[in-house]
Short mmCIF file of C-alpha atoms in Angstrom, two decimals:
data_model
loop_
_atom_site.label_atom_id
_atom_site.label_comp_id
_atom_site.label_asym_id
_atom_site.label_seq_id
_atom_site.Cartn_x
_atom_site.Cartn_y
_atom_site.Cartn_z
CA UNK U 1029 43.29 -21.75 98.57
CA UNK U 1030 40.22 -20.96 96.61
CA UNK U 1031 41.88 -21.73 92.97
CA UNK U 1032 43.04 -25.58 94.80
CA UNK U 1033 38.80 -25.44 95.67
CA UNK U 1034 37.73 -24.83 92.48
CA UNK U 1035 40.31 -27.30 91.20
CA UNK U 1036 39.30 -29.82 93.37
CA UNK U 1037 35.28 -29.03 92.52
CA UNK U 1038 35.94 -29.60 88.42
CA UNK U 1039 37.97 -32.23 88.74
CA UNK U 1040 35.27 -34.27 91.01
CA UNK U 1041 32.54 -32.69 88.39
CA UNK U 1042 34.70 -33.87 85.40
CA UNK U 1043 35.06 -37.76 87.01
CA UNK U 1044 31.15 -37.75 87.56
CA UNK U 1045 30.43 -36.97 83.95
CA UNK U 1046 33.07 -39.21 82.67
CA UNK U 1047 31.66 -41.78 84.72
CA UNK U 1048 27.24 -41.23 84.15
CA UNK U 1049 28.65 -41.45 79.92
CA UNK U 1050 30.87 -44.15 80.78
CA UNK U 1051 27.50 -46.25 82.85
CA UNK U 1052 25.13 -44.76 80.30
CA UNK U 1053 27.66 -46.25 76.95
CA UNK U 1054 27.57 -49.61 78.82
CA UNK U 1055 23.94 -49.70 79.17
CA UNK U 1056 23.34 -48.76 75.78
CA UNK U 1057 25.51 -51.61 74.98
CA UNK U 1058 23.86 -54.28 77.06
CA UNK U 1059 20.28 -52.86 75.30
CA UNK U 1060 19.11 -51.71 79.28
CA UNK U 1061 19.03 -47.88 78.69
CA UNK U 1062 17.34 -46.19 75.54
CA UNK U 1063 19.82 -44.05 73.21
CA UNK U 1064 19.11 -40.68 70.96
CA UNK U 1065 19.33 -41.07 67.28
CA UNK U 1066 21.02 -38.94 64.74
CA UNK U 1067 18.56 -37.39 61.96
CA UNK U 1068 19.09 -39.04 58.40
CA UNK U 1069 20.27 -36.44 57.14
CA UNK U 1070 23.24 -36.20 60.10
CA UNK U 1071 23.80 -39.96 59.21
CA UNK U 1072 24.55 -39.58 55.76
CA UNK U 1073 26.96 -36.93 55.92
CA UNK U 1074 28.50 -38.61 58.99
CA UNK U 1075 28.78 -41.90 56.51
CA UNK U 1076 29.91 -39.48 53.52
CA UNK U 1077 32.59 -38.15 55.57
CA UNK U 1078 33.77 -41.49 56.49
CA UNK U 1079 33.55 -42.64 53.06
CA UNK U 1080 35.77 -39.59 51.69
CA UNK U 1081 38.17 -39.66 54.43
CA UNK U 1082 38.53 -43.87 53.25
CA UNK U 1083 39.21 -43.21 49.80
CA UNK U 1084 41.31 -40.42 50.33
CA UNK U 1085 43.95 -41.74 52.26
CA UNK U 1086 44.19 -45.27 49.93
CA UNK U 1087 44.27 -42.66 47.02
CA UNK U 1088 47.31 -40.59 48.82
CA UNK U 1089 49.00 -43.68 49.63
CA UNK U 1090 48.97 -45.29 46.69
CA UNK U 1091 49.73 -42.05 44.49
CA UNK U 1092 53.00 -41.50 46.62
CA UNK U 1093 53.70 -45.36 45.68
CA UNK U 1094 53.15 -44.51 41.87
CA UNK U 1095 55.27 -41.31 42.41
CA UNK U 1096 58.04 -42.96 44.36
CA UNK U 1097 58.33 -47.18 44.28
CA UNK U 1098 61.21 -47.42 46.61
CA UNK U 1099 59.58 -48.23 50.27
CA UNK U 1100 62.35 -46.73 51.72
CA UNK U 1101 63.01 -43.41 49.94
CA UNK U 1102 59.22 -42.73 51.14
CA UNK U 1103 60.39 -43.97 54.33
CA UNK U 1104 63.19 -41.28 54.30
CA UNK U 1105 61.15 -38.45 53.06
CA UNK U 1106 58.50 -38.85 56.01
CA UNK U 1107 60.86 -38.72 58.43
CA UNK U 1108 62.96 -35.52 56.85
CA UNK U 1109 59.37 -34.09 56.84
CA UNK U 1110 58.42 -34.68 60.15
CA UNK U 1111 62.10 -33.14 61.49
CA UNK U 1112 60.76 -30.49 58.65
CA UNK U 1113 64.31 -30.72 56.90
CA UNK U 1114 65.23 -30.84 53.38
CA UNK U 1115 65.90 -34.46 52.43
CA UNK U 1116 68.93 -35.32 50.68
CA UNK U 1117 69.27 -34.65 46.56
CA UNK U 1118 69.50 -38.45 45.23
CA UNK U 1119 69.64 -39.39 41.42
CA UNK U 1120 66.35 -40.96 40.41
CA UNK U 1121 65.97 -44.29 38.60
CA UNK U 1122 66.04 -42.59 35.08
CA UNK U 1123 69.09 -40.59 36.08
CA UNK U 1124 71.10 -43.38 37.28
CA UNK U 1125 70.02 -45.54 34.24
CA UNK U 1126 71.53 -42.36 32.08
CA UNK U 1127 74.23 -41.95 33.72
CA UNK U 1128 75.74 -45.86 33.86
CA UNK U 1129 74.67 -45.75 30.02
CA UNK U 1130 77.03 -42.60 29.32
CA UNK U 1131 79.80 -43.84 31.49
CA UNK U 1132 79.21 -47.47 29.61
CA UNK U 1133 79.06 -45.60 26.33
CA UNK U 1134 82.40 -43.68 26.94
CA UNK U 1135 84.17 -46.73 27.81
CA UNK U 1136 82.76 -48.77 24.80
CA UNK U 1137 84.29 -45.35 22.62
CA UNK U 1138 82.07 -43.18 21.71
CA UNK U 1139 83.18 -43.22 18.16
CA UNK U 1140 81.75 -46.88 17.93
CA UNK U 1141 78.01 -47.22 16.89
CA UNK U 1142 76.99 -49.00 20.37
CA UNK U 1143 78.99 -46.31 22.09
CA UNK U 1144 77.01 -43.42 20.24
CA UNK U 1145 74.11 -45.16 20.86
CA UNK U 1146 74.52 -45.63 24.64
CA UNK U 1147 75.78 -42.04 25.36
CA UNK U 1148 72.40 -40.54 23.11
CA UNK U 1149 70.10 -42.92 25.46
CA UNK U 1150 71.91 -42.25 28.79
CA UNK U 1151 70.89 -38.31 27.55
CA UNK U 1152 67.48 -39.43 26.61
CA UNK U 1153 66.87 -40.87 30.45
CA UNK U 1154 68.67 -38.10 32.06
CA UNK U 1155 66.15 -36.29 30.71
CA UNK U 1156 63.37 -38.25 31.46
CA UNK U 1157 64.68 -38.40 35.37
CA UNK U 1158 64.81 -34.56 35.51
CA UNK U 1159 60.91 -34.71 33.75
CA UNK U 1160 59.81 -37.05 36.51
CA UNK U 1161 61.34 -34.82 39.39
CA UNK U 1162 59.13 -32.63 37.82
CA UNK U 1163 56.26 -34.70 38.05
CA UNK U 1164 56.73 -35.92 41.85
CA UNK U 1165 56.95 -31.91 42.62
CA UNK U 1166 53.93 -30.55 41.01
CA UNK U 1167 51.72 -33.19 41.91
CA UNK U 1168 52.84 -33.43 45.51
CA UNK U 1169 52.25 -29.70 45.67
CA UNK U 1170 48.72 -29.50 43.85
CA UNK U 1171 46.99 -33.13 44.44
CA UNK U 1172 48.59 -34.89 47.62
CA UNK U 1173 49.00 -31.51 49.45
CA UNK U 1174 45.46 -31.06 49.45
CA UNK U 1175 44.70 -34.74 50.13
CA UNK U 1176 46.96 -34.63 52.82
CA UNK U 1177 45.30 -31.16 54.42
CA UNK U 1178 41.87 -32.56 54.25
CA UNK U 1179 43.02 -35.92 56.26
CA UNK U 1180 45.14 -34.73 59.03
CA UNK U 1181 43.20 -31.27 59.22
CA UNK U 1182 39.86 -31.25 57.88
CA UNK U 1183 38.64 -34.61 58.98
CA UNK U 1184 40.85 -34.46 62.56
CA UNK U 1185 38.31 -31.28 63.35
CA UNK U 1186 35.26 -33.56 62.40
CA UNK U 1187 36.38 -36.24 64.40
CA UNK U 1188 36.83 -33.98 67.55
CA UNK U 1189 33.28 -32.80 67.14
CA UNK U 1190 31.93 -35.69 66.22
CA UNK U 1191 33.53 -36.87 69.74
CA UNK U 1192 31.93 -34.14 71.45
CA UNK U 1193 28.60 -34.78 69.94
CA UNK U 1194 28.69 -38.00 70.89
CA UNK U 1195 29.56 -37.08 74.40
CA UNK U 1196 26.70 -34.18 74.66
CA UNK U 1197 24.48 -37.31 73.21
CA UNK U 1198 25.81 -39.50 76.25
CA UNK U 1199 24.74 -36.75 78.84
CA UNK U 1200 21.16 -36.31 77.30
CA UNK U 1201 20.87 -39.80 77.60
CA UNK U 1202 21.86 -40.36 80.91
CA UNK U 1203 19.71 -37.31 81.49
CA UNK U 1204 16.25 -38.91 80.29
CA UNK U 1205 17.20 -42.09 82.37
CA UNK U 1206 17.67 -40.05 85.19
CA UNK U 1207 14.67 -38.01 84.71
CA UNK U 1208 12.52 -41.70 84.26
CA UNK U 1209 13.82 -42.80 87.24
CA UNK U 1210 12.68 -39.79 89.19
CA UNK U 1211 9.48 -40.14 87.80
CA UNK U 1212 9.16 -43.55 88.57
CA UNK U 1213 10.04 -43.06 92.45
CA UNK U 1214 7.51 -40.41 92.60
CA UNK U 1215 5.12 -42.43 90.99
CA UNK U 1216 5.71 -45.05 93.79
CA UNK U 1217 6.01 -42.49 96.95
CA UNK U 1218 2.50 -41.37 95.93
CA UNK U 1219 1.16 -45.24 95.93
CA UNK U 1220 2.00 -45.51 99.35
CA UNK U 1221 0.95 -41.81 101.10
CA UNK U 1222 0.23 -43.70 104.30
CA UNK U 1223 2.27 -41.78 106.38
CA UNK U 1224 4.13 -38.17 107.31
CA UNK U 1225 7.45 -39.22 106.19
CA UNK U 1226 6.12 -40.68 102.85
CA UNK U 1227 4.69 -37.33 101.97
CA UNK U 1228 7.85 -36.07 102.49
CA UNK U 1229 9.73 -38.53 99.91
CA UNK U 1230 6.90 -37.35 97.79
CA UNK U 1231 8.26 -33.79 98.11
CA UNK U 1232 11.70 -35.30 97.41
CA UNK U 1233 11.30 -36.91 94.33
CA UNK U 1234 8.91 -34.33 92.94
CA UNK U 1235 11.67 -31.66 93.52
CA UNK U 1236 14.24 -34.21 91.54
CA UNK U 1237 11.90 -34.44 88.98
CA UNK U 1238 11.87 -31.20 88.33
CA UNK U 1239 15.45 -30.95 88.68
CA UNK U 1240 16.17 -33.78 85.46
CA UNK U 1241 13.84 -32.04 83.74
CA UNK U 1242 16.02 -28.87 83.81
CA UNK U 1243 19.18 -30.93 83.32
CA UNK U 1244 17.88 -32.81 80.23
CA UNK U 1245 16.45 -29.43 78.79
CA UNK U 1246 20.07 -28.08 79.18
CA UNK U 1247 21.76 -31.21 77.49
CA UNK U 1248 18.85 -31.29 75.17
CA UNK U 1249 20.26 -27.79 74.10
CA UNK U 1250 23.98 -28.48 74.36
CA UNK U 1251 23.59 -31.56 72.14
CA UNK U 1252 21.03 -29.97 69.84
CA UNK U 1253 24.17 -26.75 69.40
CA UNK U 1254 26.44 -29.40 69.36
CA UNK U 1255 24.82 -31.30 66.16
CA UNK U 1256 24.23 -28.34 64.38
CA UNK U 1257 28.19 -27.59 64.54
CA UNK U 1258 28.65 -31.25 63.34
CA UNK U 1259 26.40 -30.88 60.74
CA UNK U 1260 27.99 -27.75 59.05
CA UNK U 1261 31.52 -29.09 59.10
CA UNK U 1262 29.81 -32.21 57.74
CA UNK U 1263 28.47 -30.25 54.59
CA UNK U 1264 31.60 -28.94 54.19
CA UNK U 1265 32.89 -32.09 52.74
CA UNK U 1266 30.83 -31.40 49.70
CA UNK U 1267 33.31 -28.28 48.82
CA UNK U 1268 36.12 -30.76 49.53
CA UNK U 1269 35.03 -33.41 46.73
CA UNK U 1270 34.75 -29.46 44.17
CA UNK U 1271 38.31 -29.14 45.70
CA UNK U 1272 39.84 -32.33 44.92
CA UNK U 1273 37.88 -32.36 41.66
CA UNK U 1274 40.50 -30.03 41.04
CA UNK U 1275 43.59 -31.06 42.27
CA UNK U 1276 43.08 -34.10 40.00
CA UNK U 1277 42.58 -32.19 37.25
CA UNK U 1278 45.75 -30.80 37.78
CA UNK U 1279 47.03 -34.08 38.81
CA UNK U 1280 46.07 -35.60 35.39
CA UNK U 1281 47.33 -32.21 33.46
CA UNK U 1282 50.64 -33.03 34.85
CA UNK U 1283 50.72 -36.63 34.30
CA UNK U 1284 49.74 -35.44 30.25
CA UNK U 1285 52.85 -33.33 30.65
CA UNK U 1286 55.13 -35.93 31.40
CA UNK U 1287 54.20 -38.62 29.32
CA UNK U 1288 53.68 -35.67 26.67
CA UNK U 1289 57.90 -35.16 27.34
CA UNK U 1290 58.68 -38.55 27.46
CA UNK U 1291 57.43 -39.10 24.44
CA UNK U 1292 58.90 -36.14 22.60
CA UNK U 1293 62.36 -37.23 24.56
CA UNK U 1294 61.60 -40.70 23.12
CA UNK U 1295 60.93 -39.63 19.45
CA UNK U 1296 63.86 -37.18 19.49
CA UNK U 1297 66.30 -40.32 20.44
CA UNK U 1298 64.66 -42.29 17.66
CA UNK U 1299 65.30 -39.71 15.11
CA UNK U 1300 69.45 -39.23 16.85
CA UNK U 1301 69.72 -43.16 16.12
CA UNK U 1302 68.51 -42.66 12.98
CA UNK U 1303 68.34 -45.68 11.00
CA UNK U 1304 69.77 -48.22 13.22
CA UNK U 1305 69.50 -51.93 12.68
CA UNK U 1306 66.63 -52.40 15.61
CA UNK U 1307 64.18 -50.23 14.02
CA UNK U 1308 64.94 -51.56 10.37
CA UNK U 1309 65.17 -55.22 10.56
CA UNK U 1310 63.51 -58.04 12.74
CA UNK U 1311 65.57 -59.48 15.44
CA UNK U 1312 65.43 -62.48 17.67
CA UNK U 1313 64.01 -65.75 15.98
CA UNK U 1314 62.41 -63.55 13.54
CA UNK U 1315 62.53 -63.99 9.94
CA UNK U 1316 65.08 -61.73 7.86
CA UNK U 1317 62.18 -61.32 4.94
CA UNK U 1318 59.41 -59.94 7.94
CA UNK U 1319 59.20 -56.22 8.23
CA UNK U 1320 58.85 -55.08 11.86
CA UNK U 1321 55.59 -53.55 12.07
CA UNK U 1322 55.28 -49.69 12.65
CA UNK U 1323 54.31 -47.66 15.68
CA UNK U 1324 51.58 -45.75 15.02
CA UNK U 1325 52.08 -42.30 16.14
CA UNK U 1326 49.33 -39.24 17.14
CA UNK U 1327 51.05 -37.16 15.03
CA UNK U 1328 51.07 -36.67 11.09
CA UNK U 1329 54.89 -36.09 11.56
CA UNK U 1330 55.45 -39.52 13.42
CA UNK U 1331 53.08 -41.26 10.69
CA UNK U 1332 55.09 -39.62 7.80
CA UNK U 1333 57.97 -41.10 9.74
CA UNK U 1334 56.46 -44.90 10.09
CA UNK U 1335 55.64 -44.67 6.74
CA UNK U 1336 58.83 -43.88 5.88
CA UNK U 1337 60.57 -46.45 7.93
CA UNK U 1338 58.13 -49.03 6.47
CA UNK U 1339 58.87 -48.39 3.04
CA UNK U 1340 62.56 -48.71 3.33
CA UNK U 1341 62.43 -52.06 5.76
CA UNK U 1342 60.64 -53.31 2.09
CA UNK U 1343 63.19 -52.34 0.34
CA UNK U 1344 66.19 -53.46 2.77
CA UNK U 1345 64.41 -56.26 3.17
CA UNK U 1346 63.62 -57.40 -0.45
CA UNK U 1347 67.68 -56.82 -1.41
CA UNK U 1348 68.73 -59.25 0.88
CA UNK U 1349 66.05 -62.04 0.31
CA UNK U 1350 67.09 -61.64 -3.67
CA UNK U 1351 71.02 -61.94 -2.41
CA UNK U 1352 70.22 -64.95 -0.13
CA UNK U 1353 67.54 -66.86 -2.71
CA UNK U 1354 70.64 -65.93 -5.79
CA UNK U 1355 74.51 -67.84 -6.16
CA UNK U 1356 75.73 -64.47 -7.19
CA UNK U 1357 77.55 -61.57 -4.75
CA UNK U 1358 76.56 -58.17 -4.04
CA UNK U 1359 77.99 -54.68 -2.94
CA UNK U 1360 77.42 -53.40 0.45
CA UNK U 1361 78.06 -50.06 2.38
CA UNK U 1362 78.80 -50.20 5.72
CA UNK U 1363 76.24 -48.39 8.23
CA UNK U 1364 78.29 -48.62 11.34
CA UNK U 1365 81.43 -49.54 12.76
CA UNK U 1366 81.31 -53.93 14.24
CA UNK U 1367 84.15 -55.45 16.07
CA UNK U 1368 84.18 -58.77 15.44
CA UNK U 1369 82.86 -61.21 17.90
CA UNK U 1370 85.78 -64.14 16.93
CA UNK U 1371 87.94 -65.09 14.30
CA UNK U 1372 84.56 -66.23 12.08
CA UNK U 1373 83.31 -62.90 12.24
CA UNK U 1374 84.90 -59.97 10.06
CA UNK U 1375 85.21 -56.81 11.74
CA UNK U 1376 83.73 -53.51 9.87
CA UNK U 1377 84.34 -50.00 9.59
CA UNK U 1378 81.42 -47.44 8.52
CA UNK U 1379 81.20 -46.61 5.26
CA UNK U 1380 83.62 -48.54 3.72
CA UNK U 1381 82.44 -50.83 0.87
CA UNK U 1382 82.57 -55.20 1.07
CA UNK U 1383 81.08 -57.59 -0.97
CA UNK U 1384 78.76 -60.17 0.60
CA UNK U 1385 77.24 -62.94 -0.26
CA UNK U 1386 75.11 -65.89 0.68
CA UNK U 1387 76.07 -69.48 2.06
CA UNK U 1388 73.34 -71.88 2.08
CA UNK U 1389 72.25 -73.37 5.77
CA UNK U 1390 73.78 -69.59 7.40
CA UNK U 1391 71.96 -67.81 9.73
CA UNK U 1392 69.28 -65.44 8.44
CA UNK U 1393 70.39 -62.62 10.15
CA UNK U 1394 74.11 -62.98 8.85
CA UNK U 1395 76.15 -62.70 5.13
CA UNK U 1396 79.85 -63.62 4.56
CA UNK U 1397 81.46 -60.48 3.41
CA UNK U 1398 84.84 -60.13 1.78
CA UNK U 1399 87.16 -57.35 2.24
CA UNK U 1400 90.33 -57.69 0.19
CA UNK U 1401 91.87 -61.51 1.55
CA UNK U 1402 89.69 -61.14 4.87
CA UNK U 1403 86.49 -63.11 4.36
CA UNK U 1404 83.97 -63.37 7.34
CA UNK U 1405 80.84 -63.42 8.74
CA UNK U 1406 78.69 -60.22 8.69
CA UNK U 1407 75.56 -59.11 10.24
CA UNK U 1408 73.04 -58.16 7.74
CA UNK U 1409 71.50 -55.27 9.88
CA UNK U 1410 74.90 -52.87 9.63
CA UNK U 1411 74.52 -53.40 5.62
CA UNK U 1412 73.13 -51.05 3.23
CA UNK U 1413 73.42 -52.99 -0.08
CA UNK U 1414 74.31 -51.37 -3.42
CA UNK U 1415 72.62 -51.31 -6.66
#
């Protein structure tokens, strides 16, 4: 019986406080009560808080795009982590690129040049997939991790304090007004001491006086604890920025990593294809006689390398312009095996020997070649031609 008492006695308590903040926020917000202002100095960490906790979360959201662009696989991986269970192993982008480029490759044979070439890139961006795992796992462990800590735990204990400060705020303010009131009815009970029972109002309102001057002295205290508790967890977000500072240090190390593989993976495949026709010759609309400029590598290594390719693109190059601009016929190893597209095409096998020639008005990019009887067209780029 006593507990359901002192049940009953909070609960009433509780519904009178929530309702002298809930008349004391309404009169603030109709300008006909007078409300406590925060320090500076509690202002600007309240707005640097606010400001962090902002950036932070468009940051983490749009690094979890960058790290995964499907909607729905980040869809699928917040809902596996809410049910905290292991979402399912999928093949990435890169992978699945790899792997329809070996399967493609094996079909084509992979004893034809395009073949070769498909299975060494399908490798290449297997590779790459399992280096981008890589990168979706460190950074999500070391720079969204922490983002993610300081939003939905840092920042969720500011906000309840804040909350409470603004609520021990509420009560000193409701306080005051109280307190003004009382003073104003005393003021007026002593303009009119005419009588007994006025004296005793007097008594009355002096005694409540005194009483709101206790209560906003306690909730002058409260709110003055309560601030002070606000205002360290506030500061705090200071060591948060050192913190992230960093996570995206790592964050960037890991990104270097990456694109530090990807280009190695990238350089190794160039090298595998060695020197086929794309990185030799111009394609497209381009002009046979125009070397393709090189790519300028950070490495001595890579620029020994464009040199290299840029030296023999003048050579190739100049071979064929003499061939085209003379009547006469050349000798020509084949680089790589070409099935012929149709009966005006001749089909070639690597490292055989043809000779070519020009026709006046044919394509830039094509020779006839003669093999024996067969006569056809050729394409220039699977030609190395002989001295």
């Amino acid at each position: 019986m006593n507990i359901m008492d002192f049940n009953v006695k909070k609960l009433a308590a509780d519904a009178g406080t929530f309702l002298s903040r809930a008349v004391q926020f309404t009169e603030e917000k109709l300008g006909q009560a007078e409300k406590t202002e925060l320090d500076a100095h509690l202002e600007n960490l309240l707005s640097k808080a606010e400001c962090t906790k902002l950036w932070t979360e468009k940051i983490m959201k749009q690094t979890e795009v960058l790290l995964q662009p499907n909607p729905n696989a980040r869809i699928e991986e917040f809902v596996y982590e809410k049910l905290d269970r292991k979402a399912p192993s999928r093949m990435n982008n890169p992978e699945l690129l790899g792997q329809y480029m070996i399967d493609a490759g094996n079909e084509f044979g992979p004893g034809t040049a395009y073949g070769n070439a498909l299975i060494k890139c399908g490798e290449t961006q297997k590779r790459i997939g399992t280096a981008d795992r890589e990168l979706i796992q460190t950074s999500a462990i070391n720079f969204l991790t922490p983002l993610r800590n300081f939003i939905e735990g840092d920042y969720k204990t500011i906000t309840k304090e804040r909350k409470l400060l603004q609520n021990k705020r509420l009560d000193l303010d409701a306080a005051k007004t109280r307190l003004k009131k009382a003073k104003v009815a005393e003021a007026r009970a002593a303009q009119l001491n005419t009588s007994q029972p006025e004296e005793n109002n007097i008594m009355i309102w002096a005694e409540e006086v005194t009483k709101s001057e206790q209560e906003v002295r306690i909730t002058q205290s409260e709110f003055d604890r309560q601030a002070e508790i606000t205002r360290l967890l506030l500061e705090g977000v200071s060591s948060t920025h050192a913190h992230h500072l960093r996570c995206l240090n790592d964050f960037v190390e890991a990104q270097m990593t990456y694109y530090a593989q990807c280009y190695q993976y990238m350089l190794d495949l160039q090298k595998q294809l060695g020197s086929f026709p794309s990185t030799f010759l111009s394609n497209n609309n381009q002009s046979s006689s125009t070397p393709v400029q090189s790519v300028s590598a950070p490495s001595v290594l890579a620029s020994a390398s464009a040199s290299l390719t840029s030296v023999s693109n003048s050579i190739v190059t100049s071979g064929i312009s003499e061939l085209k601009s003379s009547s006469g016929s050349r000798k020509a190893r084949v680089l790589y095996d070409y099935d012929a597209a149709n009966s005006s095409e001749l089909s070639l096998l690597a490292d055989e020997v043809i000779t070519v020639y020009s026709i006046p008005g044919m394509d830039s990019d094509w020779l006839m070649g003669e093999r024996g009887n067969q006569k056809g067209k050729v394409p220039i780029t699977y030609l190395e031609l002989l001295n």
